[in-house]
mmCIF file of N, CA and C in Angstrom:
data_model
loop_
_atom_site.group_PDB
_atom_site.id
_atom_site.type_symbol
_atom_site.label_atom_id
_atom_site.label_comp_id
_atom_site.label_asym_id
_atom_site.label_seq_id
_atom_site.Cartn_x
_atom_site.Cartn_y
_atom_site.Cartn_z
ATOM 1 N N MET A 235 8.114 1.269 -21.385
ATOM 2 C CA MET A 235 7.266 0.165 -21.782
ATOM 3 C C MET A 235 6.575 -0.486 -20.583
ATOM 4 N N GLU A 236 6.749 0.078 -19.402
ATOM 5 C CA GLU A 236 6.103 -0.486 -18.223
ATOM 6 C C GLU A 236 4.594 -0.465 -18.396
ATOM 7 N N ARG A 237 3.942 -1.525 -17.922
ATOM 8 C CA ARG A 237 2.485 -1.709 -17.969
ATOM 9 C C ARG A 237 1.952 -1.903 -19.382
ATOM 10 N N GLN A 238 2.818 -2.142 -20.353
ATOM 11 C CA GLN A 238 2.356 -2.411 -21.700
ATOM 12 C C GLN A 238 2.056 -3.891 -21.814
ATOM 13 N N PRO A 239 1.018 -4.252 -22.558
ATOM 14 C CA PRO A 239 0.703 -5.676 -22.697
ATOM 15 C C PRO A 239 1.818 -6.410 -23.428
ATOM 16 N N VAL A 240 2.055 -7.622 -23.007
ATOM 17 C CA VAL A 240 3.043 -8.466 -23.657
ATOM 18 C C VAL A 240 2.282 -9.379 -24.605
ATOM 19 N N ARG A 241 2.643 -9.367 -25.859
ATOM 20 C CA ARG A 241 1.928 -10.190 -26.839
ATOM 21 C C ARG A 241 2.871 -11.217 -27.446
ATOM 22 N N THR A 242 2.474 -12.432 -27.390
ATOM 23 C CA THR A 242 3.175 -13.529 -28.031
ATOM 24 C C THR A 242 2.168 -14.206 -28.948
ATOM 25 N N LEU A 243 2.460 -14.281 -30.227
ATOM 26 C CA LEU A 243 1.518 -14.861 -31.173
ATOM 27 C C LEU A 243 1.560 -16.378 -31.125
ATOM 28 N N PHE A 244 0.398 -16.992 -31.238
ATOM 29 C CA PHE A 244 0.265 -18.439 -31.277
ATOM 30 C C PHE A 244 -0.423 -18.813 -32.574
ATOM 31 N N SER A 245 -0.151 -20.006 -33.041
ATOM 32 C CA SER A 245 -0.876 -20.470 -34.219
ATOM 33 C C SER A 245 -2.334 -20.660 -33.826
ATOM 34 N N GLY A 246 -3.229 -20.399 -34.717
ATOM 35 C CA GLY A 246 -4.651 -20.521 -34.427
ATOM 36 C C GLY A 246 -5.277 -19.175 -34.110
ATOM 37 N N GLY A 247 -4.543 -18.084 -34.292
ATOM 38 C CA GLY A 247 -5.130 -16.758 -34.178
ATOM 39 C C GLY A 247 -5.089 -16.125 -32.803
ATOM 40 N N GLY A 248 -4.584 -16.772 -31.796
ATOM 41 C CA GLY A 248 -4.544 -16.170 -30.476
ATOM 42 C C GLY A 248 -3.197 -15.543 -30.180
ATOM 43 N N HIS A 249 -3.169 -14.729 -29.152
ATOM 44 C CA HIS A 249 -1.912 -14.198 -28.651
ATOM 45 C C HIS A 249 -1.993 -14.132 -27.132
ATOM 46 N N SER A 250 -0.857 -14.029 -26.504
ATOM 47 C CA SER A 250 -0.790 -14.024 -25.055
ATOM 48 C C SER A 250 -0.887 -12.590 -24.546
ATOM 49 N N VAL A 251 -1.688 -12.390 -23.513
ATOM 50 C CA VAL A 251 -1.753 -11.094 -22.839
ATOM 51 C C VAL A 251 -1.418 -11.303 -21.367
ATOM 52 N N ARG A 252 -0.854 -10.290 -20.763
ATOM 53 C CA ARG A 252 -0.485 -10.341 -19.351
ATOM 54 C C ARG A 252 -1.639 -9.757 -18.539
ATOM 55 N N ILE A 253 -2.166 -10.552 -17.607
ATOM 56 C CA ILE A 253 -3.300 -10.134 -16.783
ATOM 57 C C ILE A 253 -2.811 -9.846 -15.374
ATOM 58 N N ARG A 254 -3.202 -8.689 -14.852
ATOM 59 C CA ARG A 254 -2.890 -8.325 -13.479
ATOM 60 C C ARG A 254 -4.042 -8.777 -12.595
ATOM 61 N N GLU A 255 -3.711 -9.501 -11.532
ATOM 62 C CA GLU A 255 -4.732 -9.990 -10.610
ATOM 63 C C GLU A 255 -4.389 -9.537 -9.194
ATOM 64 N N ARG A 256 -5.401 -9.125 -8.458
ATOM 65 C CA ARG A 256 -5.201 -8.725 -7.072
ATOM 66 C C ARG A 256 -5.124 -9.984 -6.215
ATOM 67 N N ILE A 257 -4.054 -10.093 -5.427
ATOM 68 C CA ILE A 257 -3.913 -11.224 -4.519
ATOM 69 C C ILE A 257 -4.871 -10.995 -3.352
ATOM 70 N N PRO A 258 -5.714 -11.968 -2.999
ATOM 71 C CA PRO A 258 -6.636 -11.779 -1.874
ATOM 72 C C PRO A 258 -5.864 -11.480 -0.588
ATOM 73 N N SER A 259 -6.405 -10.599 0.231
ATOM 74 C CA SER A 259 -5.741 -10.213 1.475
ATOM 75 C C SER A 259 -5.443 -11.413 2.360
ATOM 76 N N GLY A 260 -6.336 -12.380 2.385
ATOM 77 C CA GLY A 260 -6.128 -13.570 3.199
ATOM 78 C C GLY A 260 -4.929 -14.398 2.783
ATOM 79 N N ALA A 261 -4.480 -14.239 1.545
ATOM 80 C CA ALA A 261 -3.335 -14.995 1.057
ATOM 81 C C ALA A 261 -2.008 -14.265 1.265
ATOM 82 N N LEU A 262 -2.071 -13.014 1.715
ATOM 83 C CA LEU A 262 -0.852 -12.236 1.928
ATOM 84 C C LEU A 262 -0.281 -12.468 3.318
ATOM 85 N N SER A 263 1.026 -12.386 3.429
ATOM 86 C CA SER A 263 1.705 -12.456 4.722
ATOM 87 C C SER A 263 1.469 -11.145 5.467
ATOM 88 N N PRO A 264 1.796 -11.087 6.756
ATOM 89 C CA PRO A 264 1.686 -9.800 7.457
ATOM 90 C C PRO A 264 2.461 -8.684 6.743
ATOM 91 N N ARG A 265 3.660 -8.978 6.243
ATOM 92 C CA ARG A 265 4.435 -7.973 5.497
ATOM 93 C C ARG A 265 3.677 -7.547 4.231
ATOM 94 N N GLY A 266 3.045 -8.492 3.550
ATOM 95 C CA GLY A 266 2.279 -8.175 2.351
ATOM 96 C C GLY A 266 1.079 -7.292 2.644
ATOM 97 N N ILE A 267 0.403 -7.550 3.756
ATOM 98 C CA ILE A 267 -0.743 -6.702 4.144
ATOM 99 C C ILE A 267 -0.258 -5.293 4.463
ATOM 100 N N VAL A 268 0.841 -5.184 5.214
ATOM 101 C CA VAL A 268 1.380 -3.860 5.551
ATOM 102 C C VAL A 268 1.802 -3.128 4.279
ATOM 103 N N ALA A 269 2.437 -3.829 3.349
ATOM 104 C CA ALA A 269 2.834 -3.207 2.081
ATOM 105 C C ALA A 269 1.613 -2.703 1.319
ATOM 106 N N ARG A 270 0.538 -3.497 1.299
ATOM 107 C CA ARG A 270 -0.692 -3.065 0.617
ATOM 108 C C ARG A 270 -1.308 -1.857 1.318
ATOM 109 N N LEU A 271 -1.336 -1.863 2.640
ATOM 110 C CA LEU A 271 -1.873 -0.720 3.381
ATOM 111 C C LEU A 271 -1.044 0.540 3.130
ATOM 112 N N LEU A 272 0.281 0.404 3.154
ATOM 113 C CA LEU A 272 1.146 1.559 2.880
ATOM 114 C C LEU A 272 0.896 2.100 1.480
ATOM 115 N N TRP A 273 0.697 1.200 0.513
ATOM 116 C CA TRP A 273 0.410 1.625 -0.859
ATOM 117 C C TRP A 273 -0.950 2.322 -0.932
ATOM 118 N N ALA A 274 -1.951 1.761 -0.254
ATOM 119 C CA ALA A 274 -3.304 2.332 -0.292
ATOM 120 C C ALA A 274 -3.344 3.713 0.358
ATOM 121 N N PHE A 275 -2.548 3.926 1.386
ATOM 122 C CA PHE A 275 -2.559 5.197 2.097
ATOM 123 C C PHE A 275 -1.527 6.181 1.549
ATOM 124 N N SER A 276 -0.744 5.785 0.559
ATOM 125 C CA SER A 276 0.348 6.631 0.069
ATOM 126 C C SER A 276 -0.120 7.939 -0.546
ATOM 127 N N SER A 277 -1.336 7.995 -1.024
ATOM 128 C CA SER A 277 -1.825 9.236 -1.639
ATOM 129 C C SER A 277 -2.586 10.120 -0.650
ATOM 130 N N SER A 278 -2.636 9.719 0.612
ATOM 131 C CA SER A 278 -3.323 10.534 1.619
ATOM 132 C C SER A 278 -2.322 10.998 2.669
ATOM 133 N N ASP A 279 -2.760 11.874 3.540
ATOM 134 C CA ASP A 279 -1.912 12.354 4.624
ATOM 135 C C ASP A 279 -1.922 11.391 5.804
ATOM 136 N N ARG A 280 -2.801 10.426 5.764
ATOM 137 C CA ARG A 280 -2.958 9.488 6.878
ATOM 138 C C ARG A 280 -2.040 8.287 6.705
ATOM 139 N N ARG A 281 -1.557 7.794 7.797
ATOM 140 C CA ARG A 281 -0.722 6.592 7.814
ATOM 141 C C ARG A 281 -1.568 5.427 8.306
ATOM 142 N N PRO A 282 -1.366 4.217 7.789
ATOM 143 C CA PRO A 282 -2.189 3.098 8.273
ATOM 144 C C PRO A 282 -1.923 2.821 9.754
ATOM 145 N N SER A 283 -2.971 2.416 10.423
ATOM 146 C CA SER A 283 -2.874 2.102 11.850
ATOM 147 C C SER A 283 -2.993 0.592 12.051
ATOM 148 N N TYR A 284 -2.724 0.175 13.265
ATOM 149 C CA TYR A 284 -2.887 -1.235 13.611
ATOM 150 C C TYR A 284 -4.348 -1.648 13.441
ATOM 151 N N LYS A 285 -5.257 -0.718 13.709
ATOM 152 C CA LYS A 285 -6.693 -1.002 13.514
ATOM 153 C C LYS A 285 -6.978 -1.293 12.033
ATOM 154 N N ASP A 286 -6.352 -0.537 11.129
ATOM 155 C CA ASP A 286 -6.502 -0.799 9.691
ATOM 156 C C ASP A 286 -5.984 -2.195 9.346
ATOM 157 N N TYR A 287 -4.876 -2.579 9.969
ATOM 158 C CA TYR A 287 -4.319 -3.910 9.752
ATOM 159 C C TYR A 287 -5.317 -4.983 10.193
ATOM 160 N N LEU A 288 -5.904 -4.795 11.376
ATOM 161 C CA LEU A 288 -6.871 -5.775 11.881
ATOM 162 C C LEU A 288 -8.091 -5.874 10.971
ATOM 163 N N ILE A 289 -8.531 -4.752 10.428
ATOM 164 C CA ILE A 289 -9.665 -4.769 9.488
ATOM 165 C C ILE A 289 -9.291 -5.571 8.246
ATOM 166 N N ALA A 290 -8.083 -5.344 7.724
ATOM 167 C CA ALA A 290 -7.622 -6.078 6.536
ATOM 168 C C ALA A 290 -7.497 -7.574 6.817
ATOM 169 N N ARG A 291 -7.241 -7.927 8.060
ATOM 170 C CA ARG A 291 -7.103 -9.320 8.474
ATOM 171 C C ARG A 291 -8.396 -9.886 9.053
ATOM 172 N N ASN A 292 -9.518 -9.190 8.862
ATOM 173 C CA ASN A 292 -10.825 -9.627 9.381
ATOM 174 C C ASN A 292 -10.788 -9.857 10.891
ATOM 175 N N GLY A 293 -10.080 -8.964 11.600
ATOM 176 C CA GLY A 293 -10.037 -9.025 13.057
ATOM 177 C C GLY A 293 -9.014 -9.963 13.632
ATOM 178 N N GLU A 294 -8.292 -10.693 12.795
ATOM 179 C CA GLU A 294 -7.311 -11.659 13.284
ATOM 180 C C GLU A 294 -6.011 -10.939 13.647
ATOM 181 N N ALA A 295 -5.631 -10.987 14.918
ATOM 182 C CA ALA A 295 -4.416 -10.327 15.398
ATOM 183 C C ALA A 295 -3.249 -11.300 15.308
ATOM 184 N N ASP A 296 -2.681 -11.479 14.106
ATOM 185 C CA ASP A 296 -1.595 -12.430 13.936
ATOM 186 C C ASP A 296 -0.216 -11.819 14.186
ATOM 187 N N ILE A 297 -0.154 -10.491 14.369
ATOM 188 C CA ILE A 297 1.074 -9.824 14.803
ATOM 189 C C ILE A 297 0.704 -8.797 15.870
ATOM 190 N N SER A 298 1.676 -8.398 16.642
ATOM 191 C CA SER A 298 1.458 -7.415 17.706
ATOM 192 C C SER A 298 1.508 -6.002 17.132
ATOM 193 N N PRO A 299 0.982 -5.024 17.872
ATOM 194 C CA PRO A 299 1.094 -3.634 17.416
ATOM 195 C C PRO A 299 2.555 -3.207 17.207
ATOM 196 N N GLU A 300 3.456 -3.695 18.028
ATOM 197 C CA GLU A 300 4.873 -3.352 17.881
ATOM 198 C C GLU A 300 5.445 -3.928 16.582
ATOM 199 N N SER A 301 5.082 -5.163 16.281
ATOM 200 C CA SER A 301 5.530 -5.781 15.022
ATOM 201 C C SER A 301 4.957 -5.035 13.830
ATOM 202 N N PHE A 302 3.711 -4.596 13.944
ATOM 203 C CA PHE A 302 3.088 -3.813 12.878
ATOM 204 C C PHE A 302 3.879 -2.527 12.650
ATOM 205 N N GLU A 303 4.223 -1.817 13.694
ATOM 206 C CA GLU A 303 4.988 -0.572 13.569
ATOM 207 C C GLU A 303 6.347 -0.817 12.935
ATOM 208 N N ALA A 304 7.002 -1.921 13.324
ATOM 209 C CA ALA A 304 8.298 -2.251 12.730
ATOM 210 C C ALA A 304 8.153 -2.537 11.234
ATOM 211 N N LEU A 305 7.113 -3.262 10.860
ATOM 212 C CA LEU A 305 6.875 -3.541 9.437
ATOM 213 C C LEU A 305 6.589 -2.251 8.673
ATOM 214 N N CYS A 306 5.860 -1.330 9.269
ATOM 215 C CA CYS A 306 5.569 -0.048 8.606
ATOM 216 C C CYS A 306 6.855 0.719 8.313
ATOM 217 N N ARG A 307 7.826 0.620 9.215
ATOM 218 C CA ARG A 307 9.104 1.327 9.016
ATOM 219 C C ARG A 307 9.968 0.652 7.949
ATOM 220 N N ASP A 308 9.901 -0.684 7.845
ATOM 221 C CA ASP A 308 10.846 -1.439 7.021
ATOM 222 C C ASP A 308 10.293 -1.962 5.696
ATOM 223 N N THR A 309 9.025 -1.766 5.423
ATOM 224 C CA THR A 309 8.386 -2.364 4.251
ATOM 225 C C THR A 309 8.063 -1.296 3.208
ATOM 226 N N PRO A 310 8.464 -1.495 1.961
ATOM 227 C CA PRO A 310 8.079 -0.548 0.911
ATOM 228 C C PRO A 310 6.612 -0.780 0.498
ATOM 229 N N PRO A 311 5.918 0.280 0.082
ATOM 230 C CA PRO A 311 4.529 0.126 -0.380
ATOM 231 C C PRO A 311 4.449 -0.777 -1.606
ATOM 232 N N ASN A 312 3.401 -1.604 -1.646
ATOM 233 C CA ASN A 312 3.200 -2.517 -2.769
ATOM 234 C C ASN A 312 1.713 -2.872 -2.814
ATOM 235 N N PRO A 313 1.067 -2.783 -3.999
ATOM 236 C CA PRO A 313 -0.364 -3.063 -4.070
ATOM 237 C C PRO A 313 -0.746 -4.527 -3.916
ATOM 238 N N GLY A 314 0.186 -5.439 -4.021
ATOM 239 C CA GLY A 314 -0.126 -6.860 -3.853
ATOM 240 C C GLY A 314 -0.850 -7.451 -5.046
ATOM 241 N N PHE A 315 -0.254 -7.321 -6.218
ATOM 242 C CA PHE A 315 -0.804 -7.904 -7.439
ATOM 243 C C PHE A 315 0.096 -9.027 -7.909
ATOM 244 N N SER A 316 -0.468 -9.958 -8.632
ATOM 245 C CA SER A 316 0.322 -10.964 -9.334
ATOM 246 C C SER A 316 -0.027 -10.836 -10.815
ATOM 247 N N TYR A 317 0.807 -11.409 -11.645
ATOM 248 C CA TYR A 317 0.593 -11.351 -13.089
ATOM 249 C C TYR A 317 0.621 -12.757 -13.651
ATOM 250 N N ARG A 318 -0.188 -12.983 -14.674
ATOM 251 C CA ARG A 318 -0.189 -14.279 -15.347
ATOM 252 C C ARG A 318 -0.426 -14.072 -16.833
ATOM 253 N N GLU A 319 0.084 -14.992 -17.614
ATOM 254 C CA GLU A 319 -0.115 -14.967 -19.062
ATOM 255 C C GLU A 319 -1.409 -15.706 -19.395
ATOM 256 N N HIS A 320 -2.141 -15.188 -20.356
ATOM 257 C CA HIS A 320 -3.404 -15.796 -20.768
ATOM 258 C C HIS A 320 -3.465 -15.793 -22.295
ATOM 259 N N LEU A 321 -3.850 -16.918 -22.871
ATOM 260 C CA LEU A 321 -4.017 -17.005 -24.320
ATOM 261 C C LEU A 321 -5.308 -16.280 -24.699
ATOM 262 N N PHE A 322 -5.182 -15.169 -25.396
ATOM 263 C CA PHE A 322 -6.323 -14.338 -25.750
ATOM 264 C C PHE A 322 -6.877 -14.759 -27.101
ATOM 265 N N ARG A 323 -8.158 -15.134 -27.077
ATOM 266 C CA ARG A 323 -8.875 -15.493 -28.300
ATOM 267 C C ARG A 323 -10.156 -14.673 -28.326
ATOM 268 N N PRO A 324 -10.189 -13.613 -29.117
ATOM 269 C CA PRO A 324 -11.321 -12.682 -29.091
ATOM 270 C C PRO A 324 -12.633 -13.312 -29.528
ATOM 271 N N GLN A 325 -13.702 -12.934 -28.800
ATOM 272 C CA GLN A 325 -15.042 -13.408 -29.123
ATOM 273 C C GLN A 325 -16.003 -12.247 -29.378
ATOM 274 N N LEU A 326 -15.729 -11.109 -28.737
ATOM 275 C CA LEU A 326 -16.640 -9.967 -28.796
ATOM 276 C C LEU A 326 -15.901 -8.706 -29.220
ATOM 277 N N ARG A 327 -16.684 -7.735 -29.720
ATOM 278 C CA ARG A 327 -16.140 -6.432 -30.093
ATOM 279 C C ARG A 327 -17.089 -5.358 -29.559
ATOM 280 N N ASP A 328 -16.533 -4.288 -28.990
ATOM 281 C CA ASP A 328 -17.389 -3.182 -28.550
ATOM 282 C C ASP A 328 -17.524 -2.174 -29.686
ATOM 283 N N ARG A 329 -18.277 -1.123 -29.448
ATOM 284 C CA ARG A 329 -18.551 -0.137 -30.507
ATOM 285 C C ARG A 329 -17.312 0.637 -30.932
ATOM 286 N N GLU A 330 -16.306 0.711 -30.053
ATOM 287 C CA GLU A 330 -15.058 1.403 -30.391
ATOM 288 C C GLU A 330 -14.077 0.496 -31.135
ATOM 289 N N GLY A 331 -14.413 -0.780 -31.276
ATOM 290 C CA GLY A 331 -13.568 -1.706 -32.005
ATOM 291 C C GLY A 331 -12.644 -2.544 -31.130
ATOM 292 N N ASN A 332 -12.686 -2.367 -29.812
ATOM 293 C CA ASN A 332 -11.867 -3.176 -28.912
ATOM 294 C C ASN A 332 -12.364 -4.616 -28.902
ATOM 295 N N LEU A 333 -11.441 -5.549 -28.806
ATOM 296 C CA LEU A 333 -11.781 -6.969 -28.777
ATOM 297 C C LEU A 333 -11.776 -7.493 -27.347
ATOM 298 N N TYR A 334 -12.670 -8.458 -27.076
ATOM 299 C CA TYR A 334 -12.835 -9.018 -25.736
ATOM 300 C C TYR A 334 -12.973 -10.532 -25.822
ATOM 301 N N GLN A 335 -12.602 -11.178 -24.710
ATOM 302 C CA GLN A 335 -12.817 -12.608 -24.546
ATOM 303 C C GLN A 335 -13.592 -12.811 -23.252
ATOM 304 N N VAL A 336 -14.588 -13.677 -23.297
ATOM 305 C CA VAL A 336 -15.318 -14.053 -22.080
ATOM 306 C C VAL A 336 -14.439 -15.037 -21.326
ATOM 307 N N ILE A 337 -14.139 -14.719 -20.055
ATOM 308 C CA ILE A 337 -13.289 -15.623 -19.288
ATOM 309 C C ILE A 337 -14.045 -16.361 -18.184
ATOM 310 N N ARG A 338 -15.235 -15.874 -17.821
ATOM 311 C CA ARG A 338 -16.030 -16.563 -16.793
ATOM 312 C C ARG A 338 -17.476 -16.065 -16.892
ATOM 313 N N VAL A 339 -18.407 -16.995 -16.718
ATOM 314 C CA VAL A 339 -19.831 -16.658 -16.731
ATOM 315 C C VAL A 339 -20.453 -17.196 -15.450
ATOM 316 N N SER A 340 -21.168 -16.338 -14.724
ATOM 317 C CA SER A 340 -21.942 -16.771 -13.557
ATOM 318 C C SER A 340 -23.388 -16.342 -13.777
ATOM 319 N N SER A 341 -24.228 -16.624 -12.819
ATOM 320 C CA SER A 341 -25.650 -16.315 -12.999
ATOM 321 C C SER A 341 -25.921 -14.810 -13.077
ATOM 322 N N CYS A 342 -25.077 -13.984 -12.456
ATOM 323 C CA CYS A 342 -25.365 -12.550 -12.419
ATOM 324 C C CYS A 342 -24.351 -11.687 -13.149
ATOM 325 N N ARG A 343 -23.234 -12.253 -13.611
ATOM 326 C CA ARG A 343 -22.255 -11.417 -14.301
ATOM 327 C C ARG A 343 -21.402 -12.238 -15.256
ATOM 328 N N ILE A 344 -20.784 -11.509 -16.172
ATOM 329 C CA ILE A 344 -19.881 -12.098 -17.156
ATOM 330 C C ILE A 344 -18.551 -11.368 -17.030
ATOM 331 N N ASP A 345 -17.481 -12.114 -16.779
ATOM 332 C CA ASP A 345 -16.147 -11.529 -16.665
ATOM 333 C C ASP A 345 -15.510 -11.513 -18.044
ATOM 334 N N LEU A 346 -14.960 -10.353 -18.399
ATOM 335 C CA LEU A 346 -14.372 -10.157 -19.717
ATOM 336 C C LEU A 346 -12.898 -9.790 -19.607
ATOM 337 N N LEU A 347 -12.157 -10.103 -20.644
ATOM 338 C CA LEU A 347 -10.764 -9.706 -20.790
ATOM 339 C C LEU A 347 -10.652 -8.936 -22.094
ATOM 340 N N ARG A 348 -10.162 -7.694 -22.014
ATOM 341 C CA ARG A 348 -9.957 -6.885 -23.217
ATOM 342 C C ARG A 348 -8.571 -7.179 -23.785
ATOM 343 N N GLU A 349 -8.387 -6.917 -25.059
ATOM 344 C CA GLU A 349 -7.157 -7.255 -25.763
ATOM 345 C C GLU A 349 -5.902 -6.630 -25.160
ATOM 346 N N ASP A 350 -6.040 -5.562 -24.358
ATOM 347 C CA ASP A 350 -4.867 -4.942 -23.727
ATOM 348 C C ASP A 350 -4.571 -5.513 -22.342
ATOM 349 N N GLY A 351 -5.306 -6.565 -21.930
ATOM 350 C CA GLY A 351 -5.070 -7.203 -20.639
ATOM 351 C C GLY A 351 -5.941 -6.674 -19.521
ATOM 352 N N THR A 352 -6.797 -5.706 -19.788
ATOM 353 C CA THR A 352 -7.700 -5.159 -18.784
ATOM 354 C C THR A 352 -8.875 -6.104 -18.580
ATOM 355 N N THR A 353 -9.213 -6.365 -17.320
ATOM 356 C CA THR A 353 -10.356 -7.224 -17.010
ATOM 357 C C THR A 353 -11.516 -6.363 -16.537
ATOM 358 N N GLY A 354 -12.721 -6.874 -16.691
ATOM 359 C CA GLY A 354 -13.921 -6.175 -16.259
ATOM 360 C C GLY A 354 -15.106 -7.117 -16.270
ATOM 361 N N THR A 355 -16.258 -6.587 -15.892
ATOM 362 C CA THR A 355 -17.472 -7.394 -15.852
ATOM 363 C C THR A 355 -18.595 -6.700 -16.590
ATOM 364 N N THR A 356 -19.575 -7.477 -16.975
ATOM 365 C CA THR A 356 -20.782 -6.964 -17.602
ATOM 366 C C THR A 356 -21.929 -7.885 -17.227
ATOM 367 N N THR A 357 -23.131 -7.458 -17.549
ATOM 368 C CA THR A 357 -24.318 -8.292 -17.340
ATOM 369 C C THR A 357 -24.754 -8.842 -18.691
ATOM 370 N N ARG A 358 -25.658 -9.792 -18.677
ATOM 371 C CA ARG A 358 -26.169 -10.343 -19.940
ATOM 372 C C ARG A 358 -26.867 -9.262 -20.761
ATOM 373 N N GLU A 359 -27.590 -8.375 -20.078
ATOM 374 C CA GLU A 359 -28.294 -7.301 -20.785
ATOM 375 C C GLU A 359 -27.308 -6.344 -21.454
ATOM 376 N N GLU A 360 -26.265 -5.952 -20.723
ATOM 377 C CA GLU A 360 -25.255 -5.056 -21.287
ATOM 378 C C GLU A 360 -24.494 -5.730 -22.418
ATOM 379 N N LEU A 361 -24.285 -7.017 -22.301
ATOM 380 C CA LEU A 361 -23.571 -7.756 -23.334
ATOM 381 C C LEU A 361 -24.305 -7.634 -24.667
ATOM 382 N N ASP A 362 -25.629 -7.818 -24.635
ATOM 383 C CA ASP A 362 -26.426 -7.726 -25.858
ATOM 384 C C ASP A 362 -26.469 -6.309 -26.417
ATOM 385 N N LEU A 363 -26.448 -5.304 -25.538
ATOM 386 C CA LEU A 363 -26.526 -3.909 -25.974
ATOM 387 C C LEU A 363 -25.196 -3.351 -26.474
ATOM 388 N N CYS A 364 -24.104 -3.743 -25.862
ATOM 389 C CA CYS A 364 -22.824 -3.067 -26.083
ATOM 390 C C CYS A 364 -21.811 -3.843 -26.920
ATOM 391 N N PHE A 365 -22.059 -5.120 -27.171
ATOM 392 C CA PHE A 365 -21.066 -5.938 -27.851
ATOM 393 C C PHE A 365 -21.668 -6.657 -29.052
ATOM 394 N N SER A 366 -20.803 -6.923 -30.015
ATOM 395 C CA SER A 366 -21.182 -7.761 -31.155
ATOM 396 C C SER A 366 -20.124 -8.851 -31.276
ATOM 397 N N SER A 367 -20.350 -9.779 -32.157
ATOM 398 C CA SER A 367 -19.397 -10.861 -32.369
ATOM 399 C C SER A 367 -18.096 -10.273 -32.943
ATOM 400 N N ALA A 368 -16.983 -10.795 -32.518
ATOM 401 C CA ALA A 368 -15.686 -10.322 -33.038
ATOM 402 C C ALA A 368 -15.551 -10.625 -34.521
ATOM 403 N N GLU A 369 -16.332 -11.563 -35.014
ATOM 404 C CA GLU A 369 -16.263 -11.938 -36.429
ATOM 405 C C GLU A 369 -16.981 -10.939 -37.320
ATOM 406 N N GLU A 370 -17.926 -10.163 -36.738
ATOM 407 C CA GLU A 370 -18.677 -9.203 -37.536
ATOM 408 C C GLU A 370 -17.794 -7.997 -37.868
ATOM 409 N N PRO A 371 -17.875 -7.489 -39.103
ATOM 410 C CA PRO A 371 -17.074 -6.312 -39.461
ATOM 411 C C PRO A 371 -17.609 -5.062 -38.754
ATOM 412 N N LEU A 372 -16.720 -4.097 -38.535
ATOM 413 C CA LEU A 372 -17.141 -2.826 -37.930
ATOM 414 C C LEU A 372 -18.045 -2.076 -38.889
ATOM 415 N N ALA A 373 -19.042 -1.367 -38.356
ATOM 416 C CA ALA A 373 -19.985 -0.623 -39.195
ATOM 417 C C ALA A 373 -19.397 0.666 -39.680
#
């Protein structure tokens, strides 16, 4: 059941979905950055270097190369995600019948949450082409 959405029903037609969010690199500790680098490089033959660490830290050398090497030896790989519960109230439906909720609107994009907890973005033009109201019946 790992990675399956958690649903808790609420009165008023909504249910709770678990949303995975990437923790910004700037908010991670040195150990967290090393864990993310180890996870990112785990599918390649290359191992992260101190230079990769500095790039992830925007050039800020907050640990020494020796400390970096020690963390690489002692830290398990981890993508650096957090999870939060969100009350899902569907507003849109795609052509396949999936339900979506608009969670943020900016001038150039619309952030969406799908009923399974997957997040994504669309534009206003794509919204009109690809989605209908969740209240409308499927054709």
